[in-house]
Coordinates of C-alpha atoms in Angstrom, one line a residue:
M1 CA 25.1 -36.0 -101.7
P2 CA 28.4 -34.9 -103.2
M3 CA 29.6 -36.6 -106.3
Y4 CA 32.1 -39.4 -105.7
Q5 CA 35.5 -39.4 -107.3
P6 CA 36.4 -42.7 -108.9
S7 CA 39.4 -44.4 -107.4
T8 CA 42.7 -44.0 -109.3
R9 CA 43.6 -47.6 -108.6
R10 CA 43.3 -48.7 -112.2
E11 CA 44.7 -52.2 -111.7
A12 CA 42.1 -53.0 -109.1
D13 CA 39.3 -51.7 -111.4
M14 CA 40.6 -53.8 -114.3
K15 CA 40.6 -56.9 -112.1
L16 CA 37.0 -56.2 -111.0
D17 CA 35.9 -55.5 -114.6
S18 CA 37.4 -58.8 -115.6
Q19 CA 34.9 -60.6 -113.3
V20 CA 37.2 -61.2 -110.4
L21 CA 34.1 -61.3 -108.1
D22 CA 34.9 -63.9 -105.5
L23 CA 34.6 -62.0 -102.2
E24 CA 37.3 -63.8 -100.2
T25 CA 39.9 -63.7 -103.1
A26 CA 39.2 -60.1 -103.9
V27 CA 39.7 -58.9 -100.3
K28 CA 42.8 -61.1 -99.7
D29 CA 44.3 -59.8 -102.9
G30 CA 43.8 -56.2 -101.7
I31 CA 41.6 -55.4 -104.7
L32 CA 38.9 -54.0 -102.4
G33 CA 41.4 -52.5 -99.9
G34 CA 41.3 -55.3 -97.3
G35 CA 44.8 -56.6 -97.7
C36 CA 44.7 -58.5 -94.4
G37 CA 41.9 -61.0 -94.6
V38 CA 38.1 -61.2 -95.0
I39 CA 36.0 -59.0 -92.7
S40 CA 33.5 -60.7 -90.5
T41 CA 30.5 -60.1 -92.8
G42 CA 28.2 -61.9 -90.5
F43 CA 28.7 -59.3 -87.8
A44 CA 28.6 -56.5 -90.4
S45 CA 25.3 -57.7 -91.9
Q46 CA 23.7 -57.6 -88.5
K47 CA 25.1 -54.3 -87.2
L48 CA 25.9 -52.1 -90.3
D49 CA 23.7 -50.3 -92.7
L50 CA 25.1 -49.8 -96.2
K51 CA 23.3 -46.5 -96.7
I52 CA 24.7 -45.1 -93.4
M53 CA 28.2 -46.3 -94.2
I54 CA 28.1 -44.6 -97.7
E55 CA 26.9 -41.3 -96.1
E56 CA 29.5 -41.3 -93.4
L57 CA 32.3 -42.2 -95.9
E58 CA 31.2 -39.7 -98.5
S59 CA 34.7 -38.2 -99.0
I60 CA 36.5 -41.5 -99.6
D61 CA 37.6 -42.6 -103.1
V62 CA 35.4 -45.5 -104.3
P63 CA 36.3 -48.1 -106.9
T64 CA 34.8 -47.2 -110.3
V65 CA 33.0 -50.5 -110.6
F66 CA 30.9 -49.6 -107.5
I67 CA 29.7 -46.3 -109.0
C68 CA 26.3 -46.1 -110.8
P69 CA 26.9 -44.6 -114.3
I70 CA 23.7 -42.6 -114.0
S71 CA 24.0 -40.9 -110.5
L72 CA 27.8 -41.2 -110.2
E73 CA 27.2 -42.4 -106.6
P74 CA 27.9 -45.8 -105.0
M75 CA 25.3 -48.5 -105.7
Q76 CA 23.3 -50.1 -102.8
D77 CA 21.1 -52.3 -104.9
P78 CA 22.9 -53.0 -108.2
V79 CA 21.1 -54.6 -111.1
T80 CA 22.4 -55.7 -114.5
L81 CA 20.7 -55.2 -117.9
C82 CA 20.8 -57.6 -120.9
T83 CA 23.7 -55.5 -122.2
G84 CA 25.9 -56.5 -119.2
Q85 CA 25.9 -52.9 -117.8
T86 CA 25.1 -52.5 -114.1
Y87 CA 23.1 -49.7 -112.5
E88 CA 21.5 -48.7 -109.2
R89 CA 18.0 -50.2 -109.3
S90 CA 16.1 -47.0 -108.6
N91 CA 18.1 -45.0 -111.2
I92 CA 17.6 -47.5 -114.1
L93 CA 13.9 -47.9 -113.2
K94 CA 13.5 -44.1 -113.3
W95 CA 15.2 -44.2 -116.7
F96 CA 12.7 -46.7 -118.0
S97 CA 9.8 -44.7 -116.5
L98 CA 10.7 -41.9 -118.9
G99 CA 9.9 -44.1 -121.8
R100 CA 13.5 -44.9 -122.7
C101 CA 14.3 -48.4 -123.9
T102 CA 18.0 -48.1 -124.3
C103 CA 21.1 -48.8 -122.1
P104 CA 22.2 -45.4 -120.7
T105 CA 25.9 -46.3 -121.1
T106 CA 26.0 -47.9 -124.5
M107 CA 22.8 -46.4 -125.9
Q108 CA 22.0 -49.9 -127.3
E109 CA 18.3 -50.7 -127.8
L110 CA 17.3 -53.3 -125.2
W111 CA 16.0 -56.6 -126.4
D112 CA 14.9 -57.4 -122.9
D113 CA 14.0 -54.8 -120.3
S114 CA 14.2 -57.0 -117.3
V115 CA 16.8 -56.3 -114.6
T116 CA 18.8 -59.0 -112.7
P117 CA 20.0 -58.3 -109.2
N118 CA 23.8 -58.4 -109.0
K119 CA 24.2 -60.1 -105.6
T120 CA 27.9 -60.7 -106.0
L121 CA 28.7 -57.1 -106.7
Q122 CA 26.3 -56.0 -103.9
Q123 CA 28.2 -58.3 -101.5
L124 CA 31.5 -56.8 -102.7
I125 CA 30.3 -53.3 -102.2
F126 CA 29.0 -54.1 -98.7
S127 CA 32.3 -55.8 -97.7
W128 CA 34.4 -52.9 -99.0
F129 CA 32.4 -50.3 -97.2
S130 CA 32.2 -52.4 -94.1
H131 CA 36.0 -52.7 -94.0
K132 CA 36.5 -48.9 -94.5
Y133 CA 33.7 -48.0 -92.0
L134 CA 35.0 -50.3 -89.2
A135 CA 38.5 -49.0 -89.7
M136 CA 37.2 -45.4 -89.5
K137 CA 35.3 -46.2 -86.3
K138 CA 38.4 -47.8 -84.8
R139 CA 40.5 -44.8 -85.6
S140 CA 37.8 -42.5 -84.2
E141 CA 37.7 -44.5 -80.9
D142 CA 41.5 -44.3 -80.7
V143 CA 41.4 -40.6 -81.2
Q144 CA 38.7 -40.0 -78.6
G145 CA 40.7 -42.0 -76.1
R146 CA 43.7 -39.9 -76.9
V147 CA 41.7 -36.7 -76.4
K148 CA 40.6 -37.9 -72.9
E149 CA 44.3 -38.6 -72.0
I150 CA 45.3 -35.1 -73.2
L151 CA 42.6 -33.4 -71.1
E152 CA 43.7 -35.3 -68.0
N153 CA 47.3 -34.4 -68.8
L154 CA 46.5 -30.7 -69.0
K155 CA 45.4 -30.7 -65.4
K156 CA 48.9 -31.6 -64.3
V157 CA 51.5 -30.3 -66.8
K158 CA 52.9 -26.8 -67.1
G159 CA 55.4 -24.8 -69.2
Q160 CA 56.5 -26.3 -72.5
A161 CA 54.7 -29.6 -71.8
R162 CA 51.4 -27.7 -71.5
V163 CA 52.1 -26.0 -74.9
Q164 CA 52.8 -29.4 -76.5
A165 CA 49.7 -31.0 -75.1
L166 CA 47.5 -28.1 -76.3
K167 CA 49.2 -28.2 -79.7
E168 CA 48.3 -31.9 -80.1
L169 CA 44.8 -31.3 -78.9
R170 CA 44.4 -28.4 -81.4
Q171 CA 45.6 -30.6 -84.3
V172 CA 43.3 -33.4 -83.3
V173 CA 40.3 -31.2 -83.0
Q174 CA 41.0 -29.6 -86.4
T175 CA 41.5 -32.9 -88.1
H176 CA 38.8 -35.0 -86.5
G177 CA 35.4 -33.2 -86.2
T178 CA 33.9 -36.1 -84.3
V179 CA 36.1 -35.5 -81.2
K180 CA 34.7 -32.0 -80.6
K181 CA 31.8 -33.6 -78.8
T182 CA 34.3 -35.6 -76.7
V183 CA 36.1 -32.5 -75.6
V184 CA 32.8 -30.8 -74.6
E185 CA 31.4 -33.9 -72.8
N186 CA 34.6 -34.3 -70.7
G187 CA 34.6 -30.7 -69.4
G188 CA 37.3 -29.7 -71.9
V189 CA 35.9 -26.2 -72.6
A190 CA 36.0 -25.1 -69.0
L191 CA 39.4 -26.7 -68.5
I192 CA 41.0 -25.1 -71.5
S193 CA 39.3 -21.7 -70.9
S194 CA 40.8 -21.7 -67.3
L195 CA 44.3 -21.6 -68.9
L196 CA 43.6 -18.1 -70.1
G197 CA 44.4 -15.3 -67.7
P198 CA 46.6 -12.3 -67.0
F199 CA 49.7 -14.4 -66.5
T200 CA 49.2 -16.7 -69.5
T201 CA 52.1 -16.8 -72.0
H202 CA 51.3 -16.1 -75.6
A203 CA 52.5 -19.6 -76.5
V204 CA 49.9 -21.2 -74.3
G205 CA 47.2 -18.6 -75.2
S206 CA 47.7 -19.1 -78.9
E207 CA 47.1 -22.8 -78.6
V208 CA 44.1 -22.4 -76.3
I209 CA 42.5 -20.0 -78.8
G210 CA 43.3 -22.5 -81.6
V211 CA 41.4 -25.2 -79.7
L212 CA 38.4 -23.1 -78.6
V213 CA 37.7 -21.6 -82.0
N214 CA 37.0 -25.1 -83.3
L215 CA 34.5 -26.0 -80.5
N216 CA 30.8 -25.2 -80.1
L217 CA 30.6 -22.9 -77.1
D218 CA 27.5 -22.6 -74.9
S219 CA 26.4 -19.3 -73.3
N220 CA 28.2 -20.0 -70.0
S221 CA 31.4 -20.7 -71.8
K222 CA 31.1 -17.5 -73.7
S223 CA 30.4 -15.5 -70.6
D224 CA 33.5 -17.0 -69.0
L225 CA 35.6 -16.1 -72.0
L226 CA 34.3 -12.5 -72.0
Q227 CA 36.0 -11.7 -68.7
P228 CA 38.2 -8.5 -69.2
A229 CA 41.5 -10.3 -68.4
K230 CA 40.8 -13.0 -71.0
I231 CA 39.6 -10.6 -73.7
S232 CA 42.7 -8.4 -73.1
L233 CA 44.9 -11.4 -73.6
M234 CA 43.1 -12.3 -76.8
V235 CA 43.5 -8.8 -78.2
D236 CA 47.3 -8.8 -77.3
I237 CA 47.8 -12.1 -79.1
L238 CA 45.8 -10.8 -82.1
N239 CA 48.2 -7.9 -82.4
E240 CA 51.4 -9.9 -81.9
G241 CA 50.7 -13.5 -83.0
S242 CA 51.3 -15.4 -86.3
I243 CA 48.8 -14.9 -89.1
E244 CA 47.0 -18.2 -88.1
T245 CA 46.8 -17.0 -84.5
K246 CA 45.5 -13.6 -85.6
I247 CA 42.7 -15.2 -87.6
N248 CA 41.8 -17.6 -84.8
C249 CA 41.6 -14.7 -82.3
T250 CA 39.4 -12.8 -84.7
K251 CA 37.0 -15.6 -85.3
L252 CA 36.8 -16.5 -81.5
I253 CA 36.1 -12.8 -80.5
R254 CA 33.4 -12.7 -83.2
V255 CA 31.7 -15.8 -81.8
L256 CA 31.8 -14.3 -78.3
M257 CA 30.4 -10.9 -79.4
E258 CA 27.6 -12.2 -81.6
G259 CA 24.4 -12.2 -79.6
N260 CA 26.1 -10.6 -76.6
D261 CA 25.2 -6.9 -77.0
F262 CA 26.0 -6.1 -73.4
A263 CA 29.6 -7.0 -73.9
S264 CA 30.3 -5.6 -77.3
E265 CA 31.3 -2.1 -76.2
N266 CA 33.6 -3.4 -73.5
V267 CA 35.3 -5.8 -75.9
A268 CA 35.9 -3.3 -78.7
S269 CA 39.0 -1.5 -77.4
L270 CA 41.1 0.8 -79.6
S271 CA 43.8 -1.9 -79.5
L272 CA 41.4 -4.4 -81.0
L273 CA 40.3 -1.9 -83.8
V274 CA 43.9 -1.2 -84.7
G275 CA 44.8 -4.9 -84.7
L276 CA 41.8 -5.7 -87.0
L277 CA 42.8 -2.9 -89.4
R278 CA 46.3 -4.3 -89.6
L279 CA 44.8 -7.7 -90.3
V280 CA 42.5 -6.6 -93.2
K281 CA 45.4 -4.7 -94.8
D282 CA 47.4 -7.9 -95.1
K283 CA 46.7 -8.7 -98.8
K284 CA 48.7 -11.9 -98.7
H285 CA 46.1 -13.6 -96.5
Q286 CA 42.6 -13.3 -97.8
N287 CA 41.2 -15.5 -95.0
G288 CA 42.5 -12.9 -92.6
V289 CA 40.9 -10.0 -94.6
L290 CA 37.5 -11.7 -94.5
A291 CA 37.7 -12.6 -90.8
G292 CA 38.8 -9.1 -89.8
L293 CA 36.1 -7.4 -91.9
S294 CA 33.4 -9.8 -90.5
L295 CA 34.3 -8.9 -86.9
L296 CA 34.4 -5.2 -87.7
K297 CA 30.9 -5.5 -89.1
V298 CA 29.7 -6.9 -85.7
I299 CA 31.6 -4.3 -83.7
C300 CA 30.4 -1.3 -85.8
S301 CA 26.8 -2.4 -85.5
H302 CA 27.1 -0.4 -82.2
E303 CA 26.8 3.3 -82.8
S304 CA 29.0 4.2 -79.8
I305 CA 32.0 2.4 -81.3
R306 CA 31.9 4.1 -84.7
N307 CA 33.4 7.3 -83.6
S308 CA 36.4 5.4 -82.1
F309 CA 36.7 3.5 -85.4
V310 CA 36.9 6.8 -87.4
N311 CA 39.5 8.2 -84.9
V312 CA 41.9 5.3 -85.5
G313 CA 42.0 6.2 -89.2
A314 CA 39.7 3.5 -90.5
V315 CA 38.1 5.5 -93.3
P316 CA 41.1 6.1 -95.6
Q317 CA 42.5 2.7 -94.9
L318 CA 39.3 1.0 -95.9
V319 CA 38.9 3.2 -99.0
E320 CA 42.4 2.3 -100.2
L321 CA 41.6 -1.4 -99.8
M322 CA 38.6 -1.4 -102.1
P323 CA 40.2 -1.8 -105.6
E324 CA 41.8 -5.1 -104.7
L325 CA 39.0 -6.9 -102.8
N326 CA 36.8 -9.7 -104.0
N327 CA 33.0 -9.1 -104.0
E328 CA 32.5 -10.7 -100.5
C329 CA 35.1 -8.5 -98.8
L330 CA 34.1 -5.4 -100.9
E331 CA 30.5 -5.7 -99.7
L332 CA 31.7 -5.7 -96.1
V333 CA 34.0 -2.6 -96.6
L334 CA 31.1 -0.7 -98.2
Y335 CA 28.8 -1.7 -95.4
L336 CA 31.3 -0.3 -92.9
L337 CA 31.8 2.9 -94.8
E338 CA 28.1 3.4 -95.2
L339 CA 27.6 3.0 -91.4
L340 CA 30.4 5.5 -90.8
S341 CA 28.8 8.0 -93.2
N342 CA 25.9 8.2 -90.8
I343 CA 28.0 10.0 -88.2
P344 CA 29.5 13.5 -88.7
E345 CA 33.0 12.4 -88.1
G346 CA 32.6 9.6 -90.6
R347 CA 31.1 11.9 -93.3
L348 CA 34.0 14.4 -92.8
A349 CA 36.6 11.6 -93.1
L350 CA 35.0 10.3 -96.3
K351 CA 34.9 13.8 -97.8
D352 CA 38.5 14.5 -96.9
C353 CA 39.8 11.2 -98.3
P354 CA 40.9 12.0 -101.9
N355 CA 40.2 8.5 -103.2
T356 CA 36.7 8.0 -101.7
I357 CA 34.7 9.4 -104.6
P358 CA 36.9 7.9 -107.5
N359 CA 37.0 4.4 -105.9
V360 CA 33.3 4.3 -105.1
V361 CA 32.3 5.7 -108.5
K362 CA 34.3 2.9 -110.2
L363 CA 32.1 0.3 -108.5
L364 CA 28.9 1.3 -110.1
M365 CA 27.7 -1.3 -112.7
K366 CA 30.8 -3.4 -111.9
A367 CA 29.9 -5.0 -108.5
S368 CA 26.9 -6.8 -107.0
E369 CA 23.6 -4.9 -106.4
S370 CA 24.3 -4.9 -102.7
C371 CA 27.6 -3.2 -103.3
M372 CA 25.9 -0.7 -105.7
Q373 CA 23.3 0.1 -103.0
F374 CA 26.0 0.9 -100.4
A375 CA 28.1 2.8 -103.0
L376 CA 25.1 5.0 -104.0
S377 CA 24.2 5.6 -100.3
I378 CA 27.8 6.7 -99.6
L379 CA 28.0 9.0 -102.6
W380 CA 24.6 10.5 -101.8
T381 CA 25.6 11.3 -98.2
I382 CA 28.9 13.0 -99.0
C383 CA 27.6 14.9 -102.0
K384 CA 24.7 16.2 -99.9
F385 CA 27.2 17.0 -97.0
A386 CA 29.4 19.1 -99.3
P387 CA 27.6 19.5 -102.6
E388 CA 29.8 22.2 -104.2
E389 CA 33.0 20.3 -103.6
C390 CA 32.0 16.7 -103.8
A391 CA 29.5 16.9 -106.7
S392 CA 32.2 18.5 -108.9
L393 CA 34.7 15.7 -108.0
A394 CA 32.0 13.0 -108.6
L395 CA 31.2 14.4 -112.1
D396 CA 34.9 14.6 -112.9
A397 CA 35.2 10.9 -111.9
G398 CA 32.5 9.9 -114.4
L399 CA 29.6 9.6 -112.1
A400 CA 27.0 11.0 -114.5
A401 CA 27.6 8.3 -117.2
K402 CA 27.6 5.6 -114.5
L403 CA 24.3 6.8 -113.1
L404 CA 22.7 6.9 -116.5
L405 CA 23.8 3.3 -117.1
V406 CA 22.2 2.3 -113.8
I407 CA 18.9 4.1 -114.7
Q408 CA 18.7 2.4 -118.1
S409 CA 19.7 -1.1 -116.7
G410 CA 17.5 -3.9 -115.5
C411 CA 18.6 -3.6 -111.9
N412 CA 16.5 -3.0 -108.8
P413 CA 14.1 -0.1 -109.2
V414 CA 15.2 1.3 -105.8
L415 CA 18.8 1.7 -107.2
K416 CA 17.4 3.4 -110.3
Q417 CA 15.5 5.9 -108.1
R418 CA 18.5 6.6 -105.9
S419 CA 20.6 7.1 -109.1
A420 CA 18.1 9.6 -110.5
E421 CA 18.1 11.5 -107.2
L422 CA 21.9 11.6 -107.0
L423 CA 22.1 12.8 -110.6
K424 CA 19.6 15.6 -109.8
L425 CA 21.6 16.5 -106.6
C426 CA 24.8 16.8 -108.6
S427 CA 23.2 19.1 -111.2
L428 CA 21.7 21.7 -108.7
N429 CA 24.8 24.0 -108.8
Y430 CA 24.9 24.2 -112.6
T431 CA 23.0 25.4 -115.5
A432 CA 21.8 22.7 -117.9
T433 CA 24.5 23.6 -120.5
I434 CA 27.3 23.7 -118.0
F435 CA 26.1 20.5 -116.3
I436 CA 26.1 18.6 -119.6
S437 CA 29.6 19.8 -120.5
K438 CA 30.8 19.0 -117.0
C439 CA 29.5 15.4 -117.3
N440 CA 31.7 14.8 -120.4
L441 CA 28.9 12.8 -121.9
T442 CA 28.9 11.6 -125.5
R443 CA 26.4 13.2 -128.0
T444 CA 24.4 10.1 -128.0
I445 CA 24.0 10.1 -124.2
Q446 CA 23.2 13.8 -124.2

């Protein structure tokens, strides 16, 4: 369970610490967030479970006095020691079981190791969580009712009114995860999907995609959305929409393509590939870069698409991206380039790109092992493809020193073996003396 952040309401905490522990007074005074009277604790005690309420309200700020100093989580069964400090029963008993006879907070030696149930504090905790929990449930019911109204409204309205209804639905679905089920159970997915078609405006389409990308789609819904007219509209919106819309389109298309091999080749048009390349080159929006590369990984898992990807200029564009990417995105780029190196057109494009070898060599011993594995594979492929030209460029870029570092490091034995093989490959066109001088190695390394 995530660590709770103590409430910043210092005045309330001070009052509680000063033994203002009368339940009705505390709630009426707003100390526990009630502010409008005492909750019906009789109903709450019969219907509500404190553990469940704490779990469902895990992101809420909790008064410091309710937090166990040991676990930093809300207490369910608070007990007080002879020092006056209060802890969750299970936590303090575990403390004692380790042979400790001190108070964890003050580190005072205990003259009495008995624990006294703090019933008043327990009632305060229960009341506070009950109030918050019931308020949350009420808000959730209100939101679910509003979602049903919007879905009914979408069956009737058109034009700008439809856009506004979809926008409200998108915002509600993004904000309240619990209403996703309400949308699905009330036929919302089919209704919203039906709004996509050859005559749908981009304004409507963008909002529809913004809603669908936040829902759990079953196989029938995915099949419906994979219709050519709907996919064509998504690709158009991806190329022309706002950055948020582009990312939503990318994520939705990825959801539709994963696990649907029969549709992947039909979905992956040149327009989609070009749009995704534009998205991953937008350095201002890292979420877009990651979303675009993730979809390209799915698309390029199909061999028949790789040639088209090379033809739209993917290789030099991906190579130029590498120096500025984080490890997660870099691994995806190297994965894609390694896939493309397996086809003749990809190998030629990698060889002809002037920054391929320098950029890939720089990654050795600087990135993750997965990145190094892809980098070594790419270098091996292009050096074997054009040994005289590429081996010389690789050595000039400092490849030999990097490979020796890999061989002497504690990394994966497979990487060491591939490094040794690549070093040997690069040396084949040279005598030992010329190779050593070509490597620009220090005397120690030589």
